[in-house]
Coordinates of C-alpha atoms and ligand atoms in Angstrom, one line a residue:
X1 CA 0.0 0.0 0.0
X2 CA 1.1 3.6 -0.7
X3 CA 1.4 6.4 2.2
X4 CA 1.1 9.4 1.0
X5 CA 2.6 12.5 2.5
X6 CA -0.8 14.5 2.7
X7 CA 0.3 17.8 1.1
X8 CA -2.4 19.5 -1.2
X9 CA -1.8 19.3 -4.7
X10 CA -2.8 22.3 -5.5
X11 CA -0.8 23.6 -8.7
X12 CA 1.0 27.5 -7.5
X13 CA 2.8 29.4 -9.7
X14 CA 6.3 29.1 -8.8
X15 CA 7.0 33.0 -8.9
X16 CA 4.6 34.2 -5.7
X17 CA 5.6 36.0 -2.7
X18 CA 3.8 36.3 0.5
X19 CA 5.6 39.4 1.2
X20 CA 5.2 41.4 5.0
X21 CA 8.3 43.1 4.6
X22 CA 8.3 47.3 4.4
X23 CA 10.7 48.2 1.9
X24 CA 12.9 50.0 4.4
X25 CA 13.1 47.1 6.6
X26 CA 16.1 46.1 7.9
X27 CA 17.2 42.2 6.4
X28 CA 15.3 39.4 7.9
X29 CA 14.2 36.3 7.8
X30 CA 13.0 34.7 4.0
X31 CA 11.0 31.7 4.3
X32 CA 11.1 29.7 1.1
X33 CA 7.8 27.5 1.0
X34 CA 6.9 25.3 -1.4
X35 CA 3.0 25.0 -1.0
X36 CA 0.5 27.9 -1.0
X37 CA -0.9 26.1 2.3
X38 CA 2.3 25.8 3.6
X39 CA 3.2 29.7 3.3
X40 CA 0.0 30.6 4.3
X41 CA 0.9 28.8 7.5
X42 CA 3.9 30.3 7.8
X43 CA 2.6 33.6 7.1
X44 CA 0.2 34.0 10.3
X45 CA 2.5 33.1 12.2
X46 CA 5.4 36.0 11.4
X47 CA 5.6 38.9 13.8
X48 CA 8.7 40.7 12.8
X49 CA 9.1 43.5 9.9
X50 CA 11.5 42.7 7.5
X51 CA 10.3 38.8 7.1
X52 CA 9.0 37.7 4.0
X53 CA 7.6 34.2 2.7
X54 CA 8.3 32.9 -0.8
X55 CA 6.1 30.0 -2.2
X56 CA 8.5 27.9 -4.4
X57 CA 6.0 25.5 -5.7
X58 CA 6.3 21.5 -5.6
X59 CA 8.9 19.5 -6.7
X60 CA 12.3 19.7 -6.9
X61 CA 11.8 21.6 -10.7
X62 CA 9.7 24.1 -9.6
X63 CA 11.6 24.2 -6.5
X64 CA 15.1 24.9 -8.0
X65 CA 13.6 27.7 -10.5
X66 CA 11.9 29.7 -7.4
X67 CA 15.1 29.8 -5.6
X68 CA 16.9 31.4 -8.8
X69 CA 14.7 34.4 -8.0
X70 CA 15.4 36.7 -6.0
X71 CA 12.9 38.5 -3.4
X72 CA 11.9 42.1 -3.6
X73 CA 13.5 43.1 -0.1
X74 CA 16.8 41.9 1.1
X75 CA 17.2 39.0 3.9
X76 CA 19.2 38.2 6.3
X77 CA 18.9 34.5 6.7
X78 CA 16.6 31.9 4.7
X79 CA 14.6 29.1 6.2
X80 CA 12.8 26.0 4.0
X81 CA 9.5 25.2 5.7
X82 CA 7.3 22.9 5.0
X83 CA 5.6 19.2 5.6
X84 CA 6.9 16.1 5.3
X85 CA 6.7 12.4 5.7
X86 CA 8.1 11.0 8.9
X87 CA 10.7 8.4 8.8
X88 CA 11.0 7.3 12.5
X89 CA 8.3 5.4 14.2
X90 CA 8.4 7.8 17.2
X91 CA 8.0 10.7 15.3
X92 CA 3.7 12.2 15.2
X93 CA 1.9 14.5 13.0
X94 CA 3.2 18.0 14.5
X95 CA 6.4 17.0 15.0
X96 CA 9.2 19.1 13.6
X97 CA 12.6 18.1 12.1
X98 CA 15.0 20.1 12.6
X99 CA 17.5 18.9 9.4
X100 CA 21.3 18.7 10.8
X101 CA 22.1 17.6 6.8
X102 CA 19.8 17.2 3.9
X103 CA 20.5 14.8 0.8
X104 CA 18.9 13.8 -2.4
X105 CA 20.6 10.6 -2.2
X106 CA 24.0 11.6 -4.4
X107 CA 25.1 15.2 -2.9
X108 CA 24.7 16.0 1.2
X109 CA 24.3 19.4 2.4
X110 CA 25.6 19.6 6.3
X111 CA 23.7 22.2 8.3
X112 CA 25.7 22.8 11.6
X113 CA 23.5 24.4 14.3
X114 CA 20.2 22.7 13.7
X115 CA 20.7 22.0 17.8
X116 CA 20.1 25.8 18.7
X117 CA 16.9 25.7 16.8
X118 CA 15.7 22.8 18.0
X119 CA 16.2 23.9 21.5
X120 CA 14.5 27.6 20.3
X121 CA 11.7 25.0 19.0
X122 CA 11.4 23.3 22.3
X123 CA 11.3 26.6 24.2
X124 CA 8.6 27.8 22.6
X125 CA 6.2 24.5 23.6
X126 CA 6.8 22.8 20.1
X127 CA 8.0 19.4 19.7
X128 CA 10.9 19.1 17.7
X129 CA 14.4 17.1 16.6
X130 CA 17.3 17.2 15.0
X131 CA 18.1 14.6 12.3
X132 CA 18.7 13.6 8.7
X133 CA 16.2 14.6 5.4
X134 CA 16.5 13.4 2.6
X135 CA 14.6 14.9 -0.6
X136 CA 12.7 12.4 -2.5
X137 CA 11.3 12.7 -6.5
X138 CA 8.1 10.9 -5.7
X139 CA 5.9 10.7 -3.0
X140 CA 7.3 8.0 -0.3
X141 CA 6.0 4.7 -0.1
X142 CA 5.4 2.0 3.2
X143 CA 8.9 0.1 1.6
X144 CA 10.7 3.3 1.0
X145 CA 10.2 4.4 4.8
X146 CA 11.8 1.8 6.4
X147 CA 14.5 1.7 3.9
X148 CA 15.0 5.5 4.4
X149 CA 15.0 5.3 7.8
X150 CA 17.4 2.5 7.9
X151 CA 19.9 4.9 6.2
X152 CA 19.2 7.0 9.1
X153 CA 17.0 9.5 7.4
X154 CA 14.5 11.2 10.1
X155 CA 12.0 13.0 7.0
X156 CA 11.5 13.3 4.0
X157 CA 10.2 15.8 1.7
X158 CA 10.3 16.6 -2.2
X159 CA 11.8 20.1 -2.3
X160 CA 14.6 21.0 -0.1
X161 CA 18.1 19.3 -1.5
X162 CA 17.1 21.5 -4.6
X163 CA 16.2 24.5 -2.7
X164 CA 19.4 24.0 -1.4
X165 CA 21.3 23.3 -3.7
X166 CA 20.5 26.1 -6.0
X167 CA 21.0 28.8 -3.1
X168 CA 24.4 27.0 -2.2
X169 CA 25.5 27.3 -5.8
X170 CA 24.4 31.5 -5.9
X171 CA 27.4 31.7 -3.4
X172 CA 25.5 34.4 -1.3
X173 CA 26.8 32.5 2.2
X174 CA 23.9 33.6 4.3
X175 CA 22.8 31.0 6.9
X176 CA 20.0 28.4 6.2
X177 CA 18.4 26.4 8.2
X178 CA 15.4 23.8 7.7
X179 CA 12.4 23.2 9.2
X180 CA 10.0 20.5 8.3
X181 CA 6.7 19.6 10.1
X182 CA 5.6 16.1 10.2
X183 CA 2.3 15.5 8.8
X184 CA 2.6 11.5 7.8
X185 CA 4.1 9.4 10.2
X186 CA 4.4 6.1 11.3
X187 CA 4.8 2.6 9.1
X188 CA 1.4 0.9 9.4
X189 CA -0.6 -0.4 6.5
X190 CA -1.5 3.6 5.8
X191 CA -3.8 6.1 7.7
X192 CA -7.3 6.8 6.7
X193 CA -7.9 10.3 4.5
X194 CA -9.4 11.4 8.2
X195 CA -6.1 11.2 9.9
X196 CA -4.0 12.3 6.8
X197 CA -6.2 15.7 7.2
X198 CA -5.6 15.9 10.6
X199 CA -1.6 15.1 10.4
X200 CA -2.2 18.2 7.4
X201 CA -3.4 20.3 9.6
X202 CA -1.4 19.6 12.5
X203 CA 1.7 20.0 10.8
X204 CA 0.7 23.3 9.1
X205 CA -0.3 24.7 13.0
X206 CA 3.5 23.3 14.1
X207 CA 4.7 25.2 11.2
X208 CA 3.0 28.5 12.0
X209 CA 4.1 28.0 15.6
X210 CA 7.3 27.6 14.3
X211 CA 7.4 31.2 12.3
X212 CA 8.7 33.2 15.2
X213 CA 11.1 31.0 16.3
X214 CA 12.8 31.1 12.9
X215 CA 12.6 34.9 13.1
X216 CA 14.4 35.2 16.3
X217 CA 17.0 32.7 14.8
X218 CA 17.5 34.6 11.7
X219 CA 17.5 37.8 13.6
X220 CA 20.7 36.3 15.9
X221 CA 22.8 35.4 12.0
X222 CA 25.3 37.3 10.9
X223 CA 29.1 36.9 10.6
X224 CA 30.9 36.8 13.8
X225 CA 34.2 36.4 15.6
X226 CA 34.8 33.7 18.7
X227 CA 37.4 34.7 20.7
X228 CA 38.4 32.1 23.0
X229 CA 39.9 32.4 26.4
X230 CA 43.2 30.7 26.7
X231 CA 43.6 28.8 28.9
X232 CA 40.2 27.6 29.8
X233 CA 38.7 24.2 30.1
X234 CA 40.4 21.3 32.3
X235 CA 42.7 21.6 34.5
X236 CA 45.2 19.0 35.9
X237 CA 43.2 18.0 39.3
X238 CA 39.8 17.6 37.3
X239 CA 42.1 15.5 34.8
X240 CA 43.5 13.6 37.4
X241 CA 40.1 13.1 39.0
X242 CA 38.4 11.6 35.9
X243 CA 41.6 9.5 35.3
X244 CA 41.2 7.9 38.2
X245 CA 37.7 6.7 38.0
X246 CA 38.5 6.2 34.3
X247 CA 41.5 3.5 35.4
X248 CA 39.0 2.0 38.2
X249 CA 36.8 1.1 36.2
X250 CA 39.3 -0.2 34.0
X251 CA 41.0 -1.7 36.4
X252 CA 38.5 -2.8 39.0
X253 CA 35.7 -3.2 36.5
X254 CA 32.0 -1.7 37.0
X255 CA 30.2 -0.7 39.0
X256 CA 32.9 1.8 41.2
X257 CA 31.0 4.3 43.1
X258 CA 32.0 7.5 43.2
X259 CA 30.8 10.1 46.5
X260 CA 29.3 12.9 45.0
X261 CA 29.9 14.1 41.2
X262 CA 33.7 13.9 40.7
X263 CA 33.7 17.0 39.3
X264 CA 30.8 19.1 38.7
X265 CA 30.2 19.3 35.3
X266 CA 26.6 17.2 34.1
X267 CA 28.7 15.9 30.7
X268 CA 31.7 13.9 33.1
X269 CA 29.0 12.8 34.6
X270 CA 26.9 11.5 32.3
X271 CA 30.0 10.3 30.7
X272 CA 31.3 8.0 33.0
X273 CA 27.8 6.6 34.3
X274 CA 27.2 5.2 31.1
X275 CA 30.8 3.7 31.7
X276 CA 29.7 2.0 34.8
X277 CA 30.7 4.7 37.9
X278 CA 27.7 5.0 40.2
X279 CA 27.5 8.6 42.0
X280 CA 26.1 8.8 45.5
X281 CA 25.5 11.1 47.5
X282 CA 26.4 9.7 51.0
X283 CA 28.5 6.3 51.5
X284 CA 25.5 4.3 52.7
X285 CA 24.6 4.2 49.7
X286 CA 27.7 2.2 48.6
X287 CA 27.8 -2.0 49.5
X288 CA 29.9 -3.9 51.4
X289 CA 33.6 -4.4 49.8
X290 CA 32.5 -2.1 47.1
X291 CA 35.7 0.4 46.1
X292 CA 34.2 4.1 45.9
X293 CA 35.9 7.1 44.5
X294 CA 36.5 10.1 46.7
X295 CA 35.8 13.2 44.5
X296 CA 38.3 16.1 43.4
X297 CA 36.3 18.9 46.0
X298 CA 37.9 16.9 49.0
X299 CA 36.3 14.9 51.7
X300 CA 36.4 15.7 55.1
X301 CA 37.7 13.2 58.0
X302 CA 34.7 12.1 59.1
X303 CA 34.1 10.8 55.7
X304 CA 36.9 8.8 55.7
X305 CA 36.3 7.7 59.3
X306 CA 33.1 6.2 57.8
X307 CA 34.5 4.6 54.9
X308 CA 37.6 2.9 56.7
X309 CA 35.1 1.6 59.4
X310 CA 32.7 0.4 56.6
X311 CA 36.2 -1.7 55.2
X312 CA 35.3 0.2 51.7
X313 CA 38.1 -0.3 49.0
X314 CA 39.0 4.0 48.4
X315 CA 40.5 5.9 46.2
X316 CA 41.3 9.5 46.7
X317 CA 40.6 12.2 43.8
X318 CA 41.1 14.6 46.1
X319 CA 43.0 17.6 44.1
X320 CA 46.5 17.9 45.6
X321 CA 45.6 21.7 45.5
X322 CA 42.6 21.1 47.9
X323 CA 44.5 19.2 50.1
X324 CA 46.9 21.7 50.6
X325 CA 44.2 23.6 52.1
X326 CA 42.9 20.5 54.1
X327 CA 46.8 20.5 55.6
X328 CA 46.4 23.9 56.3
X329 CA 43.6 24.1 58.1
X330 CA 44.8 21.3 60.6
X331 CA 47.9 23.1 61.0
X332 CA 46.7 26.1 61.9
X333 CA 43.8 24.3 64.5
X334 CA 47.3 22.6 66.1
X335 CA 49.0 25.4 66.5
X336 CA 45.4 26.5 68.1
X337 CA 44.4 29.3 65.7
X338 CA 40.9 29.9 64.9
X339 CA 41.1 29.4 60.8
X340 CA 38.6 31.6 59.4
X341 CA 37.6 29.7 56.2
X342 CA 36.6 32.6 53.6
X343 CA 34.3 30.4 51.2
X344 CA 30.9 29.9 49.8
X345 CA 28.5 28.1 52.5
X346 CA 27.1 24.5 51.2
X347 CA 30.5 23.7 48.5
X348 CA 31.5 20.7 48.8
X349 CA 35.4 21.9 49.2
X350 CA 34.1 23.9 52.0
X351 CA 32.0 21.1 53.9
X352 CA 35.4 18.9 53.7
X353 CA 37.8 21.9 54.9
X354 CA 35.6 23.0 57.5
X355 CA 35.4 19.3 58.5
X356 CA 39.2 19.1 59.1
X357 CA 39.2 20.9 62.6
X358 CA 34.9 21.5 62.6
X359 CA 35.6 23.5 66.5
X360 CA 38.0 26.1 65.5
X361 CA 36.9 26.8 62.3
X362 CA 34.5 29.5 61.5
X363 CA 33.2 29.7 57.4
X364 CA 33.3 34.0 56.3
X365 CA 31.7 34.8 52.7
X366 CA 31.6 38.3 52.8
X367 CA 32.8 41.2 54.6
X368 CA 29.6 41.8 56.3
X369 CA 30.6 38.0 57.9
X370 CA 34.0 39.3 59.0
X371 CA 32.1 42.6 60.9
X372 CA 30.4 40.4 62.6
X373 CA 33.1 38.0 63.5
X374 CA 34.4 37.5 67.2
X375 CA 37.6 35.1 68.3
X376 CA 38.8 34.3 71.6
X377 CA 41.9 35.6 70.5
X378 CA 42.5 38.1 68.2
X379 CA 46.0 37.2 67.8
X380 CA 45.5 34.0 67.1
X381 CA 43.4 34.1 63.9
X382 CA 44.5 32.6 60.5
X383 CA 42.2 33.0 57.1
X384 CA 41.9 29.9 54.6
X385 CA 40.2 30.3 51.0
X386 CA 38.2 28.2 48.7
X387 CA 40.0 27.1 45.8
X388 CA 37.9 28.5 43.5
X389 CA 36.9 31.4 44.5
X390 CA 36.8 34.7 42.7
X391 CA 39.8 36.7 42.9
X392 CA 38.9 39.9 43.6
X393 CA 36.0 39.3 45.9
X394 CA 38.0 36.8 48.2
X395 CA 40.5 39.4 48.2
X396 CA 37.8 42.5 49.9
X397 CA 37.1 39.5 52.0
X398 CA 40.9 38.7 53.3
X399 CA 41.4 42.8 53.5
X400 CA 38.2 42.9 55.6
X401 CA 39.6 40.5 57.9
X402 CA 43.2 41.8 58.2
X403 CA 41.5 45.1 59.1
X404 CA 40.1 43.7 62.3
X405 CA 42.8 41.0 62.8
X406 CA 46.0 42.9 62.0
X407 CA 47.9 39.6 63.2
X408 CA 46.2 37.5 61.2
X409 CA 48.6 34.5 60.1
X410 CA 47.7 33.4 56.0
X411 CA 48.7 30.4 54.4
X412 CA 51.9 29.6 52.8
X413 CA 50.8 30.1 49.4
X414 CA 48.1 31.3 47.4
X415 CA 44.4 28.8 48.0
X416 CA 43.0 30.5 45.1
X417 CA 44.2 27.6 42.8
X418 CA 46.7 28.2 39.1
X419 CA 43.4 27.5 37.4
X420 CA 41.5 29.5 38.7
X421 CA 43.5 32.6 38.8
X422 CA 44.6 31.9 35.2
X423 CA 40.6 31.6 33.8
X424 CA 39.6 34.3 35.3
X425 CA 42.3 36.7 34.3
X426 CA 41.4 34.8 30.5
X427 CA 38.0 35.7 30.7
X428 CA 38.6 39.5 31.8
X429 CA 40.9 39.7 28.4
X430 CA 38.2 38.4 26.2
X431 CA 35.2 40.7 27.9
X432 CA 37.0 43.7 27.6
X433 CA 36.8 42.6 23.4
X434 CA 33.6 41.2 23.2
X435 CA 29.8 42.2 23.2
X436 CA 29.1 38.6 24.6
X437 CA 30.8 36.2 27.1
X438 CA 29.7 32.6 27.0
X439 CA 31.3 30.3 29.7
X440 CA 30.5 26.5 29.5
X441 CA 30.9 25.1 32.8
X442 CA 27.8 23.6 34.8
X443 CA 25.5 25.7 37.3
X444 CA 27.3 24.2 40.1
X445 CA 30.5 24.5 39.0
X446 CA 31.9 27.1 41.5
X447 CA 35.1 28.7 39.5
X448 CA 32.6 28.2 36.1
X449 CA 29.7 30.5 38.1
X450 CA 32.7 33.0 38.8
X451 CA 33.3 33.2 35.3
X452 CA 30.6 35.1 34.5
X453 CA 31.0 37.1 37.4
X454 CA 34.0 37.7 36.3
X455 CA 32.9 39.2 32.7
X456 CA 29.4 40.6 33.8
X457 CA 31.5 42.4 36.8
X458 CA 33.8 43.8 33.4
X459 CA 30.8 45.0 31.9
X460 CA 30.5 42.7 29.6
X461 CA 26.9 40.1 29.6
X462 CA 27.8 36.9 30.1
X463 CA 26.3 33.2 30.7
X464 CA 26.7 30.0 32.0
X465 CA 26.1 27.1 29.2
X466 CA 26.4 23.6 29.9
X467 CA 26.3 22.8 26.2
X468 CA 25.7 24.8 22.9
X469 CA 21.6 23.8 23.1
X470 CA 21.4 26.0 26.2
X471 CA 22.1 29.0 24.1
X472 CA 18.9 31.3 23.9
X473 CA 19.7 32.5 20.3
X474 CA 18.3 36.1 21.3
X475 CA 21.5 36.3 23.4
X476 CA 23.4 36.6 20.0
X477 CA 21.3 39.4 18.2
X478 CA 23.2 42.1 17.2
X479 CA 26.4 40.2 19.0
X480 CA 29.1 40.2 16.4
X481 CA 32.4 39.4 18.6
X482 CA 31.4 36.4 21.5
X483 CA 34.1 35.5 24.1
X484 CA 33.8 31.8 24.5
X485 CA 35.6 29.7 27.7
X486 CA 35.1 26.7 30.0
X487 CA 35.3 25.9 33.7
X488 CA 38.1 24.1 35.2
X489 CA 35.2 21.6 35.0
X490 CA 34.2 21.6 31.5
X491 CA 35.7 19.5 28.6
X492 CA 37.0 21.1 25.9
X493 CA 34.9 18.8 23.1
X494 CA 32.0 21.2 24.8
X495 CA 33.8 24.7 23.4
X496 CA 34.3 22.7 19.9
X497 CA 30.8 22.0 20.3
X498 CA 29.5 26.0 21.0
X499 CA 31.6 27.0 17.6
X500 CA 30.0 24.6 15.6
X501 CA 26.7 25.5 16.5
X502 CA 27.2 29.0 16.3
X503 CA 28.8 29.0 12.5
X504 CA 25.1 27.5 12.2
X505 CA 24.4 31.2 12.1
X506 CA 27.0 33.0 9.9
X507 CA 30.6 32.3 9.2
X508 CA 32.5 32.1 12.4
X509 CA 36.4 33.0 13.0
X510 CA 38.1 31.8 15.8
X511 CA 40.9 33.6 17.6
X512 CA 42.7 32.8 20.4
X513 CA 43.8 35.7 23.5
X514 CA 46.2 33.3 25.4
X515 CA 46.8 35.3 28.7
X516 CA 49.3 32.2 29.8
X517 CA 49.9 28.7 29.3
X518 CA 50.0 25.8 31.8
X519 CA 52.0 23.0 32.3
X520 CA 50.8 21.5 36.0
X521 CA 50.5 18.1 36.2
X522 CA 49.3 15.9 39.3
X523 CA 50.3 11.8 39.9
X524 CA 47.6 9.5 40.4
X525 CA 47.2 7.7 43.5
X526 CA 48.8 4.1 43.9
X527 CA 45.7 2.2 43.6
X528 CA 45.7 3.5 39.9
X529 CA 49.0 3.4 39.1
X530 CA 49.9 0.5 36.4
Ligands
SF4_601 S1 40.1 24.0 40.0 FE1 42.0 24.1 41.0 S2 41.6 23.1 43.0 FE2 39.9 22.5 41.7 S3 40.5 20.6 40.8 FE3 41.3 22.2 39.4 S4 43.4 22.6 40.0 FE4 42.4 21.5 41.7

C-alpha cells in the first residue's frame, strides 16, 4: 500500500511572494515554501518586519527555479518550511525536524547548528528534533520508509536538496536552516484520508508556531568572531580526578562508586555513568567491599572515618591543591588558631575543609561576615580560601579581615588555585573585546559560576552554558564578537561544540587571547598506578 505525504496538490505558480516586509526594513528572515498552504501557514505566524515568505511551488523543478529568483526586499537568513513524511516510528503528526544535513541521495548538504533551533523550538512548547532529510522525486512509499529510515534519514520531503542546492551554488553565504513539520508518520498499513487531514493540519499549526522562532533565529545570523579564552577548560586536578575513575573502572571493572559528582560538570558525569561509575550522595549508599571514588572537592575526616570503618576499597581524587588547604587548616587548628575559612557556604570543598578541625573553624563569605566575627583571640586568627573562589572578591574578603585582625597568620601560598586565577584573568581579556561572554561550565561548578561574574562584573553580559543547546539565540542578536571559555570543569569537546553551532548562524572565526599557558600536572594515586 502507498502512504502518502498528505500535502495538497494544488498547482501555485512558482513566482509568488507572501511578502510582509516594508521596503525600508532592515534584512530578515525569507522563508522559502513550497505550498501555498504551507506559506500561508507560515505567514500568520510571522511577527517581525522585514520577514517575507516565498512559495516555491512543488517538486524539486519548480523548487530549483523559485530559488533562482530573488525576493523584492533583502534578507538576512533563509529558512525552507514545510511538511513532510516522517521516517521514525516515534516521530507524530506536529512534530518538527530540525535537518542537521539534507540529501537527495547523491550530494549532502551539512547544516551545523540545527541544535540551537531545536532547543528555540522546544522553548517555545513545540516538539521538535534534529536529524537527517533526505529529498525524494516521488511521493514515499510503506517500503521506502523503512529503507529511508534505515539509512538513518528522520524525514523526508520533495523540495529542499534543490532548494538547497540552487542557493548553495548562488554563493550568497547567508545561513540556512530547515524546518519541516511532520504530517505523515508512522509505518502501518496507511492512515485513513481522516487522519492524513488531521496530520495536514497539525503539521501546518507546528509550522505557523514555528514562524517566530525562525525569526528570532534569523534575527541572531550574521558573521561573527569567537574569541576564546586561553587557557580555559580542564585543568590538571579535574584531569587527574576523571583518570582515576576512568583507570578504576578499567581496572577494577564496574560498577565503582564515586561520593558525589567527581567533578561538577553534568557531561563527566553523564559520561562516565554510562561507563559504569555509580554517584552517590552519602556512603550508605555504597555495599559492602565495594571500592568508591572520593571526588576532586575533597572529603572531610569524618568521611573517611566512615569509609575505613565500613572496610570500603577507596580511592582519593582529592585535588592535591585542595588538600593543601585540608593541611592547612589542621595546621593552623594545632597550633590553636581559629582558621577563618573565607568560602561559599554549602560547596563541597568547603563542607570537607571545614570538617578538618569543625571546633576552630568559622566559614566567612563576605565582609559583612568578618564585621560580625568574634575570636577568643584576636591574635591567634588565620584566614583559609576556597580554591575556587573569585579573585577579587576573596580578596575584599581577606582585606576585611586583616582590618580587624591585624595579626592575622595566612597560608603559605596562594588557595585561590593556578586554574583558577589563570581563567579568570582569561576571561577578563576576552570581555574587555567582546559584546558577549559565554562560559561553559555547569550551574554548580563554583570557578565556572565565577566566570561570569567575572565578565558581567567587566561589563560585559555573560552566561553560563552547559552545552551549545542551552544558548537562547536572542542572546546573539546584534552580537558580532562572542568571548567563548570553559570551567576548570568543563571539557574542551563542549567549546568545539558551541563554535559549531554558532557557524550554524553565519561564518565564524576563531581567535585565540592566550593570557598564559600551563603545564601542572598531578600523579595519580597508587591504587591506579599501572
Ligand atoms: S580547579 Fe584548582 S583546586 Fe579545583 S581541581 Fe582544578 S586545580 Fe584543583
Amino acid at each position: 500500500m502507498t502512504e502518502a505525504i498528505p500535502q495538497p496538490r494544488t498547482e501555485v505558480a512558482a513566482d509568488q511572494f507572501e511578502d510582509s516586509a516594508p521596503a525600508s526594513a532592515k534584512p530578515g528572515l525569507l522563508v522559502l515554501a513550497p505550498l501555498r498552504l504551507e506559506a500561508n501557514a507560515v505567514r500568520r505566524g510571522l511577527t517581525r518586519p522585514g520577514s517575507q515568505v516565498l512559495h516555491t511551488g512543488m517538486g524539486a523543478t519548480r523548487a530549483r527555479k523559485s530559488a533562482d529568483k530573488r525576493p523584492p526586499h533583502p534578507f538576512g537568513a533563509m529558512v525552507v518550511m514545510g511538511t513532510a513524511a516522517g521516517l521514525s516510528d516515534d516521530l507524530s503528526p506536529g512534530d518538527l525536524v530540525v535537518a542537521t544535513e539534507v540529501s537527495d541521495g547523491e550530494t549532502t548538504v551539512p547544516l551545523p547548528g540545527a541544535g540551537l533551533l531545536v532547543a528555540e523550538l522546544r522553548r517555545a512548547g513545540l516538539t521538535a528534533r534534529a536529524g537527517r532529510v533526505i529529498t525524494v522525486q516521488k511521493l514515499v512509499k510503506s517500503s521506502q520508509r523503512l529503507r529511508l529510515a534505515a539509512d538513518g534519514y528522520l524525514a523526508a520531503d520533495m523540495e529542499t536538496a534543490a532548494l538547497l542546492g540552487t542557493i548553495r551554488n548562488t554563493g550568497d553565504g547567508r545561513p540556512v536552516a530547515v524546518i519541516r513539520a511532520v504530517s505523515d508518520a508512522g509505518f502501518g498499513p496507511g492512515l485513513a484520508s481522516s487522519g492524513l487531514i488531521r496530520g495536514g493540519i497539525a503539521a501546518l499549526r507546528s509550522l505557523r508556531r514555528a514562524a517566530p522562532v525562525a525569526e528570532k533565529w534569523a534575527a541572531a545570523c550574521r558573521e561573527r568572531t569567537v574569541l576564546l579564552a586561553g587557557p580555559r577548560s580542564f585543568c590538571a586536578g579535574v584531569e587527574r580526578a576523571i583518570e582515576i575513575v576512568e583507570r578504576a573502572l578499567e581496572m577494577r571493572g564496574a560498577p565503582v562508586y564515586v561520593r558525589k559528582q567527581i567533578v561538577h560538570n553534568t557531561r563527566v558525569v553523564s559520561d562516565l555513568e554510562q561507563r559504569g561509575a555509580v554517584f552517590v550522595d552519602e556512603l550508605d549508599e555504597v555495599p559492602d567491599n565495594a571500592t568508591v571514588v572520593f571526588s576532586a572537592h575533597g572529603v572531610s575526616p569524618a568521611v573517611r572515618d566512615d569509609a575505613s570503618g565500613r572496610g570500603l576499597s577507596v580511592i582519593d581524587a582529592t585535588c592535591p591543591l585542595v588538600s593543601k588547604v585540608h593541611a592547612e587548616a589542621r595546621r593552623f587548628a594545632r597550633e590553636g588558631y581559629t582558621v577563618a575559612l573565607i568560602g561559599h557556604a554549602g560547596h563541597e570543598e568547603v563542607e570537607g575543609t571545614l570538617g578538618e578541625a569543625p571546633s576552630s573553624t568559622v566559614l566567612v563569605q563576605t565582609a559583612e561576615d568578618v564585621a560580625k566575627l568574634s575570636v577568643d583571640d584576636p591574635a591567634k586568627i588565620a584566614y583559609l580560601m576556597q580554591t575556587t573562589l573569585a579573585i577579587d572578591e576573596a580578596a575584599d574578603v581577606a582585606g576585611a579581615l586583616r582590618d580587624k585582625f591585624p595579626q592575622m597568620r595566612a597560608p603559605g601560598s596562594d588557595d585561590i588555585c593556578y586554574a583558577t586565577t589563570n581563567r579568570q584573568a582569561a576571561v577578563r581579556a576576552v570581555a574587555a573585546e567582546a559584546d558577549l561572554v559565554l562560559v561553559a561550565g555547569s550551574a554548580n561548578s563554583s570557578n565556572s559560576v565565577r566566570l561570569v561574574e567575572r565578565s558581567q562584573r567587566a561589563g560585559t553580559p555573560a552566561h553560563l552554558i552547559d552545552g551549545a543547546t542551552d544558548i537562547d539565540v536572542s542572546w546573539l542578536e546584534g552580537v558580532s564578537v562572542v568571548g567563548l571559555t570553559a570551567g576548570a570543569s568543563a571539557p574542551p569537546a563542549v567549546v568545539t561544540e558551541i563554535i559549531e553551532a554558532l557557524s550554524g548562524l553565519g561564518t565564524v572565526t576563531v581567535t585565540e587571547r592566550v593570557t598564559t599557558t600551563e603545564s601542572v600536572q598531578f600523579g595519580l594515586p597508587r591504587e591506579v598506578r599501572r
